[in-house]
Short mmCIF file of C-alpha atoms and ligand atoms in Angstrom, two decimals:
data_model
loop_
_atom_site.label_atom_id
_atom_site.label_comp_id
_atom_site.label_asym_id
_atom_site.label_seq_id
_atom_site.Cartn_x
_atom_site.Cartn_y
_atom_site.Cartn_z
CA MET A 290 37.83 35.79 3.90
CA SER A 291 38.99 32.69 1.98
CA VAL A 292 36.42 30.21 1.00
CA SER A 293 36.83 26.58 1.02
CA ILE A 294 36.06 24.20 -1.81
CA PRO A 295 32.60 22.62 -1.47
CA TYR A 296 32.95 18.75 -0.71
CA ALA A 297 29.49 17.81 -1.95
CA MET A 298 26.63 18.87 -4.13
CA THR A 299 22.94 17.85 -3.74
CA ALA A 300 21.28 17.80 -7.19
CA GLU A 301 17.61 17.85 -6.85
CA LEU A 302 16.80 16.56 -10.35
CA THR A 303 13.06 16.97 -9.91
CA HIS A 304 10.60 17.67 -7.17
CA ARG A 305 8.06 15.09 -8.53
CA CYS A 306 7.57 12.19 -6.17
CA PRO A 307 5.25 9.09 -6.15
CA LEU A 308 5.24 9.35 -2.35
CA HIS A 309 3.52 11.64 -0.01
CA CYS A 310 5.68 11.11 3.31
CA VAL A 311 4.28 12.88 6.09
CA TYR A 312 7.73 14.03 7.38
CA CYS A 313 8.76 15.43 3.86
CA SER A 314 11.13 18.37 4.37
CA ASN A 315 10.84 19.61 0.82
CA PRO A 316 9.06 23.04 0.51
CA LEU A 317 5.34 23.40 0.75
CA GLU A 318 5.25 24.64 -2.61
CA LEU A 319 7.19 22.27 -4.97
CA GLN A 320 8.88 23.34 -8.22
CA LYS A 321 6.77 22.41 -11.39
CA ARG A 322 7.96 19.89 -14.04
CA GLU A 323 8.04 22.58 -16.75
CA SER A 324 10.65 24.55 -14.66
CA GLU A 325 13.06 21.80 -14.47
CA LEU A 326 16.67 22.12 -15.85
CA THR A 327 16.99 20.17 -19.09
CA ALA A 328 19.36 17.25 -19.42
CA GLN A 329 22.05 19.58 -21.24
CA GLU A 330 21.70 22.08 -18.20
CA TRP A 331 22.33 19.64 -15.73
CA ILE A 332 25.29 18.15 -17.61
CA ASP A 333 26.75 21.57 -17.65
CA VAL A 334 26.19 21.80 -13.78
CA PHE A 335 28.02 18.54 -13.29
CA GLU A 336 30.95 19.80 -15.50
CA GLN A 337 31.17 22.93 -13.48
CA ALA A 338 31.06 20.86 -10.22
CA GLY A 339 33.86 18.63 -11.34
CA ASP A 340 35.94 21.59 -12.42
CA MET A 341 35.46 23.21 -8.94
CA GLY A 342 36.80 20.08 -7.29
CA ILE A 343 33.41 18.86 -5.92
CA VAL A 344 33.98 15.16 -4.89
CA GLN A 345 30.51 13.81 -4.20
CA VAL A 346 27.02 14.26 -5.76
CA HIS A 347 23.74 13.13 -4.19
CA LEU A 348 21.27 12.66 -7.02
CA THR A 349 18.09 13.24 -5.32
CA GLY A 350 14.46 14.87 -5.62
CA GLY A 351 11.67 14.16 -5.18
CA GLU A 352 12.12 10.94 -6.94
CA PRO A 353 15.27 11.07 -9.24
CA LEU A 354 14.01 7.75 -11.11
CA LEU A 355 11.05 9.83 -12.61
CA ARG A 356 13.70 11.73 -14.90
CA PRO A 357 13.76 9.48 -17.97
CA ASP A 358 17.24 11.07 -18.88
CA LEU A 359 18.60 9.98 -15.61
CA ASN A 360 21.00 7.58 -17.05
CA GLU A 361 22.40 10.05 -19.61
CA LEU A 362 22.93 12.38 -16.65
CA VAL A 363 24.86 9.71 -14.69
CA VAL A 364 27.05 9.00 -17.68
CA HIS A 365 28.05 12.59 -18.02
CA ALA A 366 28.32 13.30 -14.14
CA ARG A 367 30.70 10.26 -14.16
CA GLU A 368 32.73 11.72 -16.85
CA SER A 369 33.02 14.92 -14.88
CA GLY A 370 34.94 12.77 -12.09
CA LEU A 371 32.14 12.86 -9.58
CA PHE A 372 31.31 10.10 -6.98
CA LEU A 373 27.66 9.42 -7.51
CA ASN A 374 25.17 8.63 -4.78
CA LEU A 375 21.50 7.90 -5.89
CA ILE A 376 18.84 8.63 -3.13
CA THR A 377 15.74 6.93 -4.07
CA SER A 378 12.28 5.48 -2.62
CA GLY A 379 12.90 2.60 -5.01
CA VAL A 380 9.59 3.20 -6.64
CA GLY A 381 10.12 3.47 -10.41
CA MET A 382 13.15 1.05 -10.11
CA THR A 383 13.43 -2.21 -11.96
CA GLU A 384 16.27 -4.58 -12.11
CA ARG A 385 17.17 -3.76 -15.56
CA ARG A 386 17.37 -0.12 -14.92
CA ILE A 387 19.57 -0.24 -11.56
CA ARG A 388 21.92 -2.58 -13.42
CA GLN A 389 22.13 0.00 -16.25
CA LEU A 390 22.70 2.74 -13.79
CA ALA A 391 25.53 0.91 -12.12
CA ARG A 392 27.10 0.32 -15.39
CA SER A 393 26.85 4.08 -16.24
CA GLY A 394 28.55 5.19 -13.02
CA ILE A 395 26.44 5.13 -9.87
CA ASP A 396 28.62 4.43 -6.98
CA SER A 397 25.97 3.92 -4.13
CA VAL A 398 22.33 3.92 -3.70
CA GLN A 399 20.37 5.14 -0.44
CA LEU A 400 16.90 3.67 -0.17
CA SER A 401 14.35 4.93 2.12
CA VAL A 402 12.15 2.88 4.49
CA GLN A 403 9.29 4.18 6.48
CA ALA A 404 8.40 1.38 8.85
CA PRO A 405 9.30 -2.28 9.65
CA GLU A 406 5.98 -3.46 8.22
CA ALA A 407 4.20 -2.71 5.08
CA GLY A 408 0.77 -1.40 6.64
CA LEU A 409 2.33 1.31 8.80
CA ALA A 410 5.06 2.00 6.22
CA ASP A 411 2.54 2.65 3.55
CA THR A 412 0.35 5.01 5.78
CA ILE A 413 3.50 7.09 6.55
CA ALA A 414 4.28 7.23 2.83
CA GLY A 415 0.72 7.92 1.79
CA THR A 416 0.94 5.20 -0.85
CA LYS A 417 1.78 1.54 -1.20
CA ALA A 418 5.52 1.28 -1.71
CA HIS A 419 6.89 -1.00 1.12
CA GLU A 420 6.80 -4.27 -0.86
CA HIS A 421 8.36 -2.96 -3.96
CA LYS A 422 11.23 -1.38 -1.82
CA GLU A 423 12.14 -4.85 -0.66
CA ARG A 424 12.48 -5.96 -4.32
CA ALA A 425 14.44 -2.67 -4.98
CA ALA A 426 16.94 -3.57 -2.14
CA LYS A 427 17.50 -7.11 -3.76
CA TRP A 428 18.19 -5.57 -7.16
CA ILE A 429 20.46 -2.98 -5.71
CA ARG A 430 22.58 -5.79 -4.12
CA ALA A 431 22.47 -7.93 -7.25
CA ALA A 432 23.89 -4.92 -9.21
CA GLY A 433 26.94 -5.00 -7.13
CA LEU A 434 26.16 -1.66 -5.35
CA PRO A 435 26.42 -0.64 -1.72
CA LEU A 436 23.10 -0.48 -0.19
CA HIS A 437 22.56 2.45 2.22
CA MET A 438 19.26 2.82 3.89
CA ASN A 439 17.57 5.61 5.70
CA ALA A 440 14.53 5.85 7.99
CA VAL A 441 12.94 8.98 9.41
CA LEU A 442 11.83 8.52 12.98
CA HIS A 443 9.07 10.13 14.50
CA ARG A 444 6.05 9.52 16.95
CA GLN A 445 4.45 6.73 14.95
CA ASN A 446 7.64 4.49 14.32
CA ILE A 447 10.21 5.49 16.80
CA HIS A 448 9.24 2.67 19.20
CA LEU A 449 10.18 0.25 16.50
CA VAL A 450 13.78 1.09 16.01
CA GLU A 451 15.22 -2.45 16.74
CA ASP A 452 12.69 -3.91 14.17
CA LEU A 453 13.67 -1.24 11.52
CA ILE A 454 17.28 -2.25 12.12
CA GLU A 455 16.53 -5.96 11.83
CA LEU A 456 14.47 -5.42 8.69
CA CYS A 457 17.49 -3.44 7.07
CA ALA A 458 19.98 -6.17 8.07
CA SER A 459 17.81 -8.70 6.39
CA TRP A 460 17.49 -6.79 3.16
CA GLY A 461 21.36 -6.64 3.12
CA ALA A 462 22.08 -3.00 3.95
CA ASP A 463 25.56 -1.95 4.51
CA ARG A 464 24.44 1.02 6.44
CA LEU A 465 21.38 2.50 8.06
CA GLU A 466 20.87 6.00 9.03
CA LEU A 467 18.03 6.54 11.75
CA ALA A 468 17.36 10.23 11.37
CA ASN A 469 14.85 11.77 13.77
CA ALA A 470 12.56 13.96 11.66
CA GLN A 471 13.67 17.71 10.96
CA TYR A 472 10.94 20.28 11.06
CA TYR A 473 11.28 21.89 7.69
CA GLY A 474 8.96 22.30 4.79
CA TRP A 475 5.99 19.84 4.76
CA ALA A 476 7.21 18.17 8.01
CA LEU A 477 6.81 21.63 10.02
CA LEU A 478 2.95 21.37 8.97
CA ASN A 479 2.93 17.88 10.55
CA ARG A 480 5.09 18.73 13.66
CA ARG A 481 2.46 18.30 16.17
CA GLN A 482 1.63 14.88 14.85
CA LEU A 483 5.36 13.84 14.36
CA LEU A 484 7.08 14.94 17.46
CA PRO A 485 7.76 11.90 19.82
CA THR A 486 7.58 12.44 23.60
CA ARG A 487 10.55 12.46 25.70
CA ASP A 488 9.79 8.75 27.16
CA GLN A 489 9.56 7.64 23.59
CA LEU A 490 12.97 9.12 22.78
CA ILE A 491 14.64 7.61 25.92
CA ALA A 492 13.20 4.26 25.11
CA ALA A 493 14.35 4.53 21.42
CA GLU A 494 17.80 5.44 22.35
CA ALA A 495 18.06 2.43 24.60
CA ALA A 496 16.63 0.17 21.92
CA PHE A 497 19.24 1.72 19.44
CA ALA A 498 22.15 0.87 21.85
CA ARG A 499 20.79 -2.86 22.16
CA ALA A 500 20.54 -3.21 18.44
CA LYS A 501 23.87 -1.86 17.82
CA GLU A 502 25.16 -4.68 20.17
CA ARG A 503 23.22 -7.31 17.99
CA PHE A 504 23.75 -5.92 14.43
CA GLY A 505 26.59 -3.50 14.71
CA HIS A 506 29.07 -5.90 13.19
CA ARG A 507 27.05 -6.53 10.17
CA ILE A 508 25.61 -3.04 9.45
CA GLU A 509 26.96 0.51 10.05
CA LEU A 510 24.24 2.18 12.34
CA ILE A 511 24.01 6.02 12.42
CA TRP A 512 21.70 7.88 14.84
CA VAL A 513 20.73 11.49 13.95
CA ILE A 514 19.68 13.40 17.04
CA PRO A 515 16.27 14.99 17.50
CA ASP A 516 17.32 18.70 17.99
CA TYR A 517 14.05 19.72 19.58
CA TYR A 518 15.11 17.74 22.73
CA GLU A 519 18.71 19.11 22.94
CA ASP A 520 19.94 22.34 24.95
CA TYR A 521 22.31 23.23 22.15
CA PRO A 522 21.90 23.18 18.38
CA LYS A 523 23.48 20.96 15.86
CA PRO A 524 26.19 22.55 13.63
CA CYS A 525 23.84 22.53 10.65
CA MET A 526 25.31 21.92 7.30
CA GLY A 527 28.84 22.01 9.28
CA GLY A 528 28.32 25.78 8.79
CA TRP A 529 26.51 27.88 6.03
CA GLY A 530 28.29 27.64 2.72
CA ASN A 531 31.09 25.72 4.11
CA LEU A 532 31.09 22.11 2.90
CA SER A 533 28.19 21.61 0.32
CA LEU A 534 25.64 23.11 -1.91
CA THR A 535 22.26 22.23 -3.29
CA VAL A 536 20.83 22.70 -6.75
CA THR A 537 17.04 22.70 -6.95
CA PRO A 538 15.14 21.45 -10.02
CA ASP A 539 14.94 24.79 -11.59
CA GLY A 540 18.70 25.63 -11.09
CA THR A 541 18.48 27.65 -7.95
CA VAL A 542 21.49 27.17 -5.85
CA LEU A 543 21.12 27.12 -2.04
CA PRO A 544 23.59 26.61 0.91
CA CYS A 545 21.32 23.94 2.20
CA THR A 546 18.38 21.86 0.98
CA ALA A 547 15.89 23.59 3.36
CA ALA A 548 17.08 27.19 2.37
CA SER A 549 14.35 28.03 -0.15
CA GLY A 550 12.05 28.04 2.92
CA ILE A 551 13.90 31.58 3.84
CA LYS A 552 11.68 33.97 2.05
CA SER A 553 13.77 36.91 3.17
CA MET A 554 16.72 35.96 1.05
CA LYS A 555 17.40 35.88 -2.72
CA PHE A 556 19.25 32.80 -4.10
CA GLU A 557 21.03 32.79 -7.53
CA SER A 558 20.45 30.48 -10.26
CA VAL A 559 22.86 28.40 -12.58
CA LYS A 560 20.81 29.85 -15.48
CA GLU A 561 22.43 33.23 -14.89
CA ARG A 562 25.68 32.61 -12.90
CA ARG A 563 28.51 30.16 -12.89
CA LEU A 564 28.46 27.70 -9.92
CA LYS A 565 31.79 28.89 -8.71
CA TRP A 566 30.79 32.54 -8.64
CA ILE A 567 27.60 31.56 -6.64
CA TRP A 568 29.66 29.57 -4.18
CA GLU A 569 32.50 32.23 -3.72
CA GLU A 570 30.81 35.70 -4.32
CA SER A 571 26.89 35.60 -4.08
CA ALA A 572 25.46 37.46 -1.17
CA SER A 573 23.36 34.45 -0.06
CA PHE A 574 26.49 32.04 0.43
CA ASN A 575 28.40 34.79 2.14
CA ALA A 576 25.65 35.95 4.34
CA TYR A 577 26.29 33.60 7.30
CA ARG A 578 29.85 32.58 6.74
CA GLY A 579 32.31 33.11 9.57
CA PHE A 580 31.22 34.75 12.78
CA ASP A 581 30.94 38.56 12.16
CA TRP A 582 27.30 38.26 11.35
CA MET A 583 26.21 36.91 14.63
CA ALA A 584 24.26 38.90 17.24
CA GLU A 585 23.99 38.09 20.95
CA PRO A 586 23.69 35.51 22.42
CA CYS A 587 25.96 33.85 19.81
CA ARG A 588 28.43 36.67 19.26
CA ASN A 589 30.24 36.09 22.47
CA CYS A 590 29.39 32.49 23.21
CA GLU A 591 32.05 29.89 23.59
CA HIS A 592 30.07 27.21 21.64
CA ARG A 593 29.79 29.35 18.35
CA PHE A 594 33.02 27.72 16.89
CA ARG A 595 31.25 24.26 17.34
CA ASP A 596 27.78 24.98 16.28
CA PHE A 597 27.91 28.09 14.22
CA GLY A 598 24.80 29.31 15.97
CA GLY A 599 22.85 26.27 14.97
CA CYS A 600 20.49 26.28 11.94
CA ARG A 601 19.53 29.38 9.80
CA CYS A 602 16.54 27.74 8.29
CA GLN A 603 15.27 26.86 11.71
CA ALA A 604 15.92 30.37 13.03
CA TYR A 605 14.00 31.92 10.24
CA LEU A 606 11.04 29.31 10.23
CA LEU A 607 10.57 29.71 13.95
CA THR A 608 11.32 33.32 14.70
CA GLY A 609 11.34 34.96 11.16
CA ASP A 610 15.07 36.15 11.17
CA PRO A 611 17.71 33.76 9.88
CA SER A 612 20.43 35.63 11.58
CA ARG A 613 19.10 34.84 15.07
CA ALA A 614 20.32 31.97 17.35
CA ASP A 615 18.65 28.71 16.47
CA PRO A 616 15.85 28.63 18.88
CA VAL A 617 16.80 25.04 19.94
CA CYS A 618 19.54 26.74 21.97
CA ALA A 619 18.73 27.13 25.60
CA ARG A 620 20.36 30.61 25.67
CA SER A 621 18.35 31.82 22.75
CA PRO A 622 15.43 34.32 23.96
CA HIS A 623 13.13 32.54 21.47
CA HIS A 624 13.89 28.91 23.09
CA ARG A 625 10.30 28.66 24.35
CA LEU A 626 9.14 28.48 20.66
CA VAL A 627 10.76 24.90 20.86
CA THR A 628 10.00 23.82 24.24
CA GLU A 629 6.21 24.79 23.96
CA ALA A 630 6.00 22.66 20.86
CA LEU A 631 7.08 19.36 22.72
CA PRO A 632 4.05 17.00 23.50
CA SER A 633 3.41 15.97 26.98
CA GLU A 634 3.09 12.16 27.82
CA SER A 635 -0.63 12.92 28.96
CA GLU A 636 -1.63 14.21 25.49
CA PHE A 637 -0.01 11.19 23.60
CA ASP A 638 -2.30 8.37 22.92
CA PRO A 639 -0.39 5.42 21.41
CA LEU A 640 -3.40 3.71 19.97
CA GLN A 641 -4.64 6.65 18.15
CA ARG A 642 -3.53 7.27 14.50
CA PRO A 643 -2.42 10.85 13.92
CA SER A 644 -4.34 12.96 11.49
CA TYR A 645 -1.54 13.76 9.12
CA SER A 646 -1.75 16.30 6.23
CA TYR A 647 -0.67 14.60 3.20
CA ARG A 648 0.76 16.41 0.10
CA GLY A 649 -1.31 16.56 -2.74
CA LYS A 650 -4.34 14.66 -1.08
FE1 SF4 B 165 25.32 28.11 19.80
FE2 SF4 B 165 24.59 30.67 19.70
FE3 SF4 B 165 23.43 28.99 21.53
FE4 SF4 B 165 26.03 29.71 21.75
S1 SF4 B 165 24.09 31.09 22.01
S2 SF4 B 165 25.29 27.64 22.02
S3 SF4 B 165 26.68 29.84 19.59
S4 SF4 B 165 23.28 28.77 19.18
FE1 FES B 166 19.28 25.22 6.35
FE2 FES B 166 20.04 24.34 8.80
S1 FES B 166 18.69 23.37 7.39
S2 FES B 166 20.87 25.91 7.65
#
């Protein structure tokens, strides 16, 4: 089977992070600072990515600004011909630092925001960060960089969609992604506290449509669906090992950022193998390419060419087997694992603050 060239690479420079977001999709157990790739090892990875024809690199974490060598990495990644998107909470950013990163080759910045007002935002992030984010947004714009923002939606902020859009427009965002929480890693631990009710979701979709009328000419608005309320799954990652790859802080190479949660699989490392070999030849990347691996009900389903059987990580996390149909699918024999997790309106008290688990607290 011929393998396409990956379009994008997610480079998780570190798992360390000053925030403790309750919806974090990073693994329960984070990789330690001592195991992180050195600057020279990352530079080699960027050269390999450029040689493979990868176009875009997302520099992320954790918080990539915690790497003191970030500027050096950016300089070399740019020399490898890569388009560089910095994904950050803004914490650790200064005006001087973002100007320097822009000069060194950062092409765009994605800044996260948790809620439209500081009190709630800081509760969700588990630390005081919101006010600094506003300053960071100004500095990003002043450095001449496109400002992309993203907000993860869940039970405690989904009713504030219009306010969130208004806030991001006032901070000068060019683009805002409103992504309903995905239940991987730490987020799965808080799923009960995070899942919105169906009524909340219907109201939020209407609010999004209204806000699109008001702000759609100023800011590009993206709505990422909450798959727990769908009858069919999302075409996760555009198919396993099809469009992109992720390199974790210690050099492990994954077909998607959440795949380290699949404990039944072994993933290769850039410390032992070339990136191109891992992409083209490794057992982990080939495991779910194409359609031959599928069992029923996917094997003969007419939707398989569109959704590739859904998400391998979700299939593993909910059923224990990554080769099963994503249980979001109404045709999956495990679909009740999703429907039984949905909250009812009667058990939802909008005045009560959820009792979240915070990482590291
Ligand atoms: Fe997709 Fe499989 Fe469900 Fe068909 S049965 S819709 S291919 S997940
Ligand atoms: Fe890993 Fe969907 S998140 S395949």
